[in-house]
Tab-separated table of C-alpha atoms and ligand atoms in Angstrom:
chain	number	residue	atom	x	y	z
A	562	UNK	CA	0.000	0.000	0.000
A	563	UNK	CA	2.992	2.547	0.706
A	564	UNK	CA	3.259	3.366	-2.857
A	565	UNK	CA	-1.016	4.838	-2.946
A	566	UNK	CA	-1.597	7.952	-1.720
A	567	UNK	CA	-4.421	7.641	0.827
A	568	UNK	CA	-6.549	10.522	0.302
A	569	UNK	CA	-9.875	12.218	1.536
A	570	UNK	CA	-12.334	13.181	-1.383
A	571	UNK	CA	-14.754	15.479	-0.616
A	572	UNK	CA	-17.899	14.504	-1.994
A	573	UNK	CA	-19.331	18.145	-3.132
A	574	UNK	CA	-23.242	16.543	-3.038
A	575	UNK	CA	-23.399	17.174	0.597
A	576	UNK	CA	-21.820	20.633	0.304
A	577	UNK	CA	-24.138	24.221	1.079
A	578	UNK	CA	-24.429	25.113	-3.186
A	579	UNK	CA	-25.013	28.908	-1.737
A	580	UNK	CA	-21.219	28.910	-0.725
A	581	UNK	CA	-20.138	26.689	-2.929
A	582	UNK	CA	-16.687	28.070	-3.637
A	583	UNK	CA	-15.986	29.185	0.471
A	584	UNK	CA	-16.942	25.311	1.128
A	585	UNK	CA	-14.113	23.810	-1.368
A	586	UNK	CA	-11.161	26.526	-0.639
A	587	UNK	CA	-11.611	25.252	3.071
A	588	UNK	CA	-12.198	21.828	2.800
A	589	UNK	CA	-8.819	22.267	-0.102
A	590	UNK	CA	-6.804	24.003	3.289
A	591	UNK	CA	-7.633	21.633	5.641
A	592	UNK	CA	-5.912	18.790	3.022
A	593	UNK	CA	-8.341	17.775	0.875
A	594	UNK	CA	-7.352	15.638	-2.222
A	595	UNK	CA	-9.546	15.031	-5.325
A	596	UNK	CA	-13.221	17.067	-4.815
A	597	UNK	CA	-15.811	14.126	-6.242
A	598	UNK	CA	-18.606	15.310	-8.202
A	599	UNK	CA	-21.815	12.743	-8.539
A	600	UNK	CA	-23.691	13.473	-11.668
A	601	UNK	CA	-26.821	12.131	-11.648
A	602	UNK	CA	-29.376	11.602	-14.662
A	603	UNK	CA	-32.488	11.116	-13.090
A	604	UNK	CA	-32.811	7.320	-15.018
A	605	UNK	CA	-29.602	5.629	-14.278
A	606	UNK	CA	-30.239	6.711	-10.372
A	607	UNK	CA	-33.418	8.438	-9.466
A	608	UNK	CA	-32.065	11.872	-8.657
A	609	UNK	CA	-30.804	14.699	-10.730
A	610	UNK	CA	-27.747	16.891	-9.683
A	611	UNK	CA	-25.519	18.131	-11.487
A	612	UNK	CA	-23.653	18.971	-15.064
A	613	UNK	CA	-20.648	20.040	-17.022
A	614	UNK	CA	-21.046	23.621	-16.178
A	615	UNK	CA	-20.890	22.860	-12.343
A	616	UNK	CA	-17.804	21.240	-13.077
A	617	UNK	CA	-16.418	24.239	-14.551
A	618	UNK	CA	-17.268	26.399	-11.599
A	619	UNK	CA	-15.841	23.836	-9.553
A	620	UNK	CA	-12.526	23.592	-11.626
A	621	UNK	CA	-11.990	27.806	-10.642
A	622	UNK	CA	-12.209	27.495	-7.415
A	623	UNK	CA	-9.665	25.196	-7.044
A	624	UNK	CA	-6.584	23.687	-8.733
A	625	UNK	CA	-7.091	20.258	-6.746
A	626	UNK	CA	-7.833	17.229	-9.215
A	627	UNK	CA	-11.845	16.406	-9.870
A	628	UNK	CA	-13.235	13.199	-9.876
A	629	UNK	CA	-16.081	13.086	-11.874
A	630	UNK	CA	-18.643	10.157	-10.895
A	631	UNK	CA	-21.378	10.199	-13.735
A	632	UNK	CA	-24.254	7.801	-12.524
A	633	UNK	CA	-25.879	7.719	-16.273
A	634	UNK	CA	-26.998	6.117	-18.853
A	635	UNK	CA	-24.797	6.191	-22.222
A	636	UNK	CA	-22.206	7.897	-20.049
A	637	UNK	CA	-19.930	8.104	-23.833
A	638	UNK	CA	-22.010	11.136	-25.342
A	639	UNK	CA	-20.996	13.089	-22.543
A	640	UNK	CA	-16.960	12.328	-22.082
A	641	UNK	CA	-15.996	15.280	-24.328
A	642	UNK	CA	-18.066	18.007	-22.221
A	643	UNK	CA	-16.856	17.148	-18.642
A	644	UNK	CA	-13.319	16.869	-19.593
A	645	UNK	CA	-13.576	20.380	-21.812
A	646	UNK	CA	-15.247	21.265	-18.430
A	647	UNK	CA	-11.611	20.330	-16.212
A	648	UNK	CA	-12.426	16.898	-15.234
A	649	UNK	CA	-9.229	15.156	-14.095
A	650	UNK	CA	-10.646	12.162	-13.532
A	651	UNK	CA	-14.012	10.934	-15.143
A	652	UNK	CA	-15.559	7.692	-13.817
A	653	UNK	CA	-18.347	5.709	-15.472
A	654	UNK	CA	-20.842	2.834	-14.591
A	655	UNK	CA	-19.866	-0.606	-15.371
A	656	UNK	CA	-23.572	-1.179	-14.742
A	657	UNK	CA	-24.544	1.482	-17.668
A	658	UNK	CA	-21.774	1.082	-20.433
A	659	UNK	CA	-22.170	-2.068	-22.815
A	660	UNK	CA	-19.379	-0.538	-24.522
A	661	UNK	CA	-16.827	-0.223	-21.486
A	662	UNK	CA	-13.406	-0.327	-23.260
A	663	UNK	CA	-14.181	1.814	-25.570
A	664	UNK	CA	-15.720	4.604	-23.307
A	665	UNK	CA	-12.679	4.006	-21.645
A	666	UNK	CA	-10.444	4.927	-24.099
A	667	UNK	CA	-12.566	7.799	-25.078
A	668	UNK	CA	-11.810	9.254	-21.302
A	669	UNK	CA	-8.210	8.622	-21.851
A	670	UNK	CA	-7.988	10.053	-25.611
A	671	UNK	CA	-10.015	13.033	-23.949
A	672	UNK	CA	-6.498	13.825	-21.955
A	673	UNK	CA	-8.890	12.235	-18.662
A	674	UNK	CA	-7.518	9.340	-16.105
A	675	UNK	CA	-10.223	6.564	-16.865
A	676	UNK	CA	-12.517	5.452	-14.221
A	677	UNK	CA	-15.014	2.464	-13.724
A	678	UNK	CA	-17.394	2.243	-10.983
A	679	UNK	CA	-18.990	-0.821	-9.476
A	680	UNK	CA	-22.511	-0.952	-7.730
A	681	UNK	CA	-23.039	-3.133	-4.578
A	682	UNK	CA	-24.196	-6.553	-6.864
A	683	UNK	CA	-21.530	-6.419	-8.815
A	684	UNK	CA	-18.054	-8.391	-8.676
A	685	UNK	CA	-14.727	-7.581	-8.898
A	686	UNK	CA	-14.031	-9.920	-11.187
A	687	UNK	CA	-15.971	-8.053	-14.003
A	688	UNK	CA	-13.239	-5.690	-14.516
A	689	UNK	CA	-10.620	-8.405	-14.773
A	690	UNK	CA	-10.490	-8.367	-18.572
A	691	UNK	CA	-10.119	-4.781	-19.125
A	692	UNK	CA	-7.812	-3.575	-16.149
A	693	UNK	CA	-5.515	-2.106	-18.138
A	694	UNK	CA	-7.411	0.545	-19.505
A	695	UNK	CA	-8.359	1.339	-16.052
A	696	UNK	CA	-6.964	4.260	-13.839
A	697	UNK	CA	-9.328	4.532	-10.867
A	698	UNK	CA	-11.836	1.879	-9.779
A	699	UNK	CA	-15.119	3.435	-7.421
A	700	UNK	CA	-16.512	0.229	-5.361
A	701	UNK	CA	-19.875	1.849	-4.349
A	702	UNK	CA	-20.312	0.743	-0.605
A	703	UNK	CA	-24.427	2.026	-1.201
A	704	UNK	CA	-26.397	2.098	-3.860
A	705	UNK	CA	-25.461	4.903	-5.872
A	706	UNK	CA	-28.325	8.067	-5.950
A	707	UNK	CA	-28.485	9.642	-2.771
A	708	UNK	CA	-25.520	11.072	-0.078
A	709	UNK	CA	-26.040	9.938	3.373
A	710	UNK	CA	-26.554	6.278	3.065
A	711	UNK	CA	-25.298	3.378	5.177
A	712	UNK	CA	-21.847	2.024	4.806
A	713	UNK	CA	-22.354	-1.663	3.357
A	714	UNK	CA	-19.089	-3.589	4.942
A	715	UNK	CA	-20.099	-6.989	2.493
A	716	UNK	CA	-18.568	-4.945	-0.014
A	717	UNK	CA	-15.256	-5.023	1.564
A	718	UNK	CA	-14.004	-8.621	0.500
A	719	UNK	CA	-14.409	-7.039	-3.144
A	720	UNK	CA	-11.666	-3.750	-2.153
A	721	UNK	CA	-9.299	-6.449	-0.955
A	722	UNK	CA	-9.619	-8.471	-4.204
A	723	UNK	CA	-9.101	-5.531	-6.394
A	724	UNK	CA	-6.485	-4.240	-4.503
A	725	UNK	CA	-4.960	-8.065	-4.906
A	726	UNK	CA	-5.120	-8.020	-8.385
A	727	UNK	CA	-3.956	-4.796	-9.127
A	728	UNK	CA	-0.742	-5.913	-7.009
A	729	UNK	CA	-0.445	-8.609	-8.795
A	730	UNK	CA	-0.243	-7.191	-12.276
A	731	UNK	CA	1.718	-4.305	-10.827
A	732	UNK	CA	-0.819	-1.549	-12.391
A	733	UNK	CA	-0.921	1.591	-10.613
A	734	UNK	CA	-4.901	2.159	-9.359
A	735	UNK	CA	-6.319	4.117	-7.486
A	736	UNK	CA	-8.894	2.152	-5.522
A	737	UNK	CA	-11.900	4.439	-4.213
A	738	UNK	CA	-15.136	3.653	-2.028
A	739	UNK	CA	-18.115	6.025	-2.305
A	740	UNK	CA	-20.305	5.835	0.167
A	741	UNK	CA	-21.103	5.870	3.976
A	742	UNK	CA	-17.538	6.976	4.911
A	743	UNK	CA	-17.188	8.078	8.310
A	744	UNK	CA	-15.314	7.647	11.514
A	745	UNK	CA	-16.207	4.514	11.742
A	746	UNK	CA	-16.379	2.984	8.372
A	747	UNK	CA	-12.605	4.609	7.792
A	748	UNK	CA	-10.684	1.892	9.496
A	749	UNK	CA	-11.731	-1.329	7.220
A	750	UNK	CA	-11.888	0.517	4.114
A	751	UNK	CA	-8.275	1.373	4.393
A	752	UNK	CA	-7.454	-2.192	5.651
A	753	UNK	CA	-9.177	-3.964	2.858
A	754	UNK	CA	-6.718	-1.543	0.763
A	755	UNK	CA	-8.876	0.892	-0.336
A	756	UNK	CA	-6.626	4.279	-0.725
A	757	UNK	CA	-9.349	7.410	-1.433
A	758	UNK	CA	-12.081	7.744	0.513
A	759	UNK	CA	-14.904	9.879	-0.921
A	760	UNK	CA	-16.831	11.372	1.641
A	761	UNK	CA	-19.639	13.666	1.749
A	762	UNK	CA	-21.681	14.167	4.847
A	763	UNK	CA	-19.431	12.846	7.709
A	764	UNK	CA	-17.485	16.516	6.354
A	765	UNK	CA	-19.815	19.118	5.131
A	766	UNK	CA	-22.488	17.959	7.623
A	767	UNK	CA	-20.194	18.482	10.371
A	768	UNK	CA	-21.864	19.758	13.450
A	769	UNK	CA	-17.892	21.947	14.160
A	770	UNK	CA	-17.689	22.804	10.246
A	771	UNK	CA	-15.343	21.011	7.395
A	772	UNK	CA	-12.395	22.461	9.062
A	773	UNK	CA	-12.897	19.916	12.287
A	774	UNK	CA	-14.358	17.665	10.356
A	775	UNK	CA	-11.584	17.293	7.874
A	776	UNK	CA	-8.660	17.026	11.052
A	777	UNK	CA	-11.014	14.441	12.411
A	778	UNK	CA	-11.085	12.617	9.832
A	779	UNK	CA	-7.286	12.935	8.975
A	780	UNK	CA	-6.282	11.414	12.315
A	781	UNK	CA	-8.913	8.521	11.677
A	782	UNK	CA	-6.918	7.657	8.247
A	783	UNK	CA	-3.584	8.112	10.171
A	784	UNK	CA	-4.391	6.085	12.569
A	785	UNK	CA	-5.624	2.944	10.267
A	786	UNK	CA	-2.344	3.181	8.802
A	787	UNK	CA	-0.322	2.581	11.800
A	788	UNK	CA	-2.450	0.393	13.254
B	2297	DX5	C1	-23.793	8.346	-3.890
B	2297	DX5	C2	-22.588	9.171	-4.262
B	2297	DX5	C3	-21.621	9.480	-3.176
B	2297	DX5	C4	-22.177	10.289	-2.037
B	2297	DX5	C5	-21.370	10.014	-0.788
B	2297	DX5	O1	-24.496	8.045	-5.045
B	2297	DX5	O2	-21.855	8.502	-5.278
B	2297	DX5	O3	-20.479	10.140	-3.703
B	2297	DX5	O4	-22.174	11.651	-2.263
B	2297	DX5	O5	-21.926	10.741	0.239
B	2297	DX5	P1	-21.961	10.276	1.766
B	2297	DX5	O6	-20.547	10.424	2.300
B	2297	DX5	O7	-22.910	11.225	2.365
B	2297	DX5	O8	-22.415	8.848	1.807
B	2298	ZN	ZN1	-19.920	9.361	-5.983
């Protein structure tokens, strides 16, 4: 694990959109990594969020990579716009994109790191074939749609046997889980070798502000490490 950088992503759907900016610039002080953004399409997931042109806000207000998690359907038709937009990284559905490898390599050919998410029912071993063309892998630990969810810890055994077989074929990938991050939830994501943790609520949700909340949750991650 030494040679991942273990990160906290801010997930910006539990963030006050009315101080939008303020909210990133001090979650970015307190040591924030990669800001997540969930795009939502209201048929993939049942809610609607957000598009290309938050993304742009998002990318001048700070110079911190964005992860961009679209939760849609023909994810493809809309590679182009989010990285014109300053996506870093753009992530799609394995569940949504019949056409994975080549979305894939759209992302990349669009100057993007290439991303593949996985929802709760399916297995790690789906991404075997095409690993290669993969840069970051999201295992959602809830079902994608909504911030605030549960943690699911059965997804766990599925972190530890990506993580395996990305050591194994010595490919450099990030491994993220999205979803129910907190305190608590912190210590067996990182042991099952999970190395960015996106997390929404548990920061901007914060009864002592993302300030606290970020330090809090830095001495949780520093603390799974040494243990
Ligand atoms: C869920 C999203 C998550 C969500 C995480 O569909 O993909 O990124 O915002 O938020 P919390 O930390 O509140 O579970
Ligand atoms: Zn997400």
């Amino acid at each position: 694990m030494s040679s991942y950088t273990l990160m906290i992503a801010p997930s910006l759907l539990a963030a006050d959109f009315t101080r939008l900016g303020d909210q990133i610039r001090e979650a970015a002080d307190a040591g924030a990594g990669w800001f997540h953004i969930d795009v939502m399409d209201g048929r993939f997931v049942p809610n609607i969020t957000m598009g290309p042109f938050i993304v742009e806000a998002v990318r001048r207000a700070t110079d911190n990579p964005l992860d961009v998690h679209l939760m849609m359907f023909e994810p493809e038709r809309y590679v182009q716009a989010f990285a014109n937009a300053g996506a870093t990284t753009i992530s799609v559905h394995y569940e949504a994109s019949p056409n994975l490898h080549r979305t894939l390599q759209l992302i990349r050919e669009a100057g993007c790191r290439a991303g593949v998410a996985i929802n709760p029912h399916t297995p790690a071993n789906a991404l075997e074939a095409i690993l290669s063309m993969i840069d970051v892998i999201n295992v959602m630990t809830v079902n994608p749609g909504f911030g605030g969810q549960t943690f699911m810890s059965e997804m766990m055994p599925k972190v530890a046997q990506l993580r395996a077989l990305t050591l194994d074929r010595h490919q450099h990938i990030d491994i993220e889980v999205d979803g129910g991050i907190n305190p608590e939830t912190i210590p067996a994501a990182i042991q099952a070798g999970a190395n960015v943790l996106i997390i929404g609520t548990a920061i901007f949700s914060h009864p002592g502000g993302i300030t606290t909340a970020m330090h809090e949750l830095s001495q949780y991650l520093d603390e799974a490490v040494t243990d």
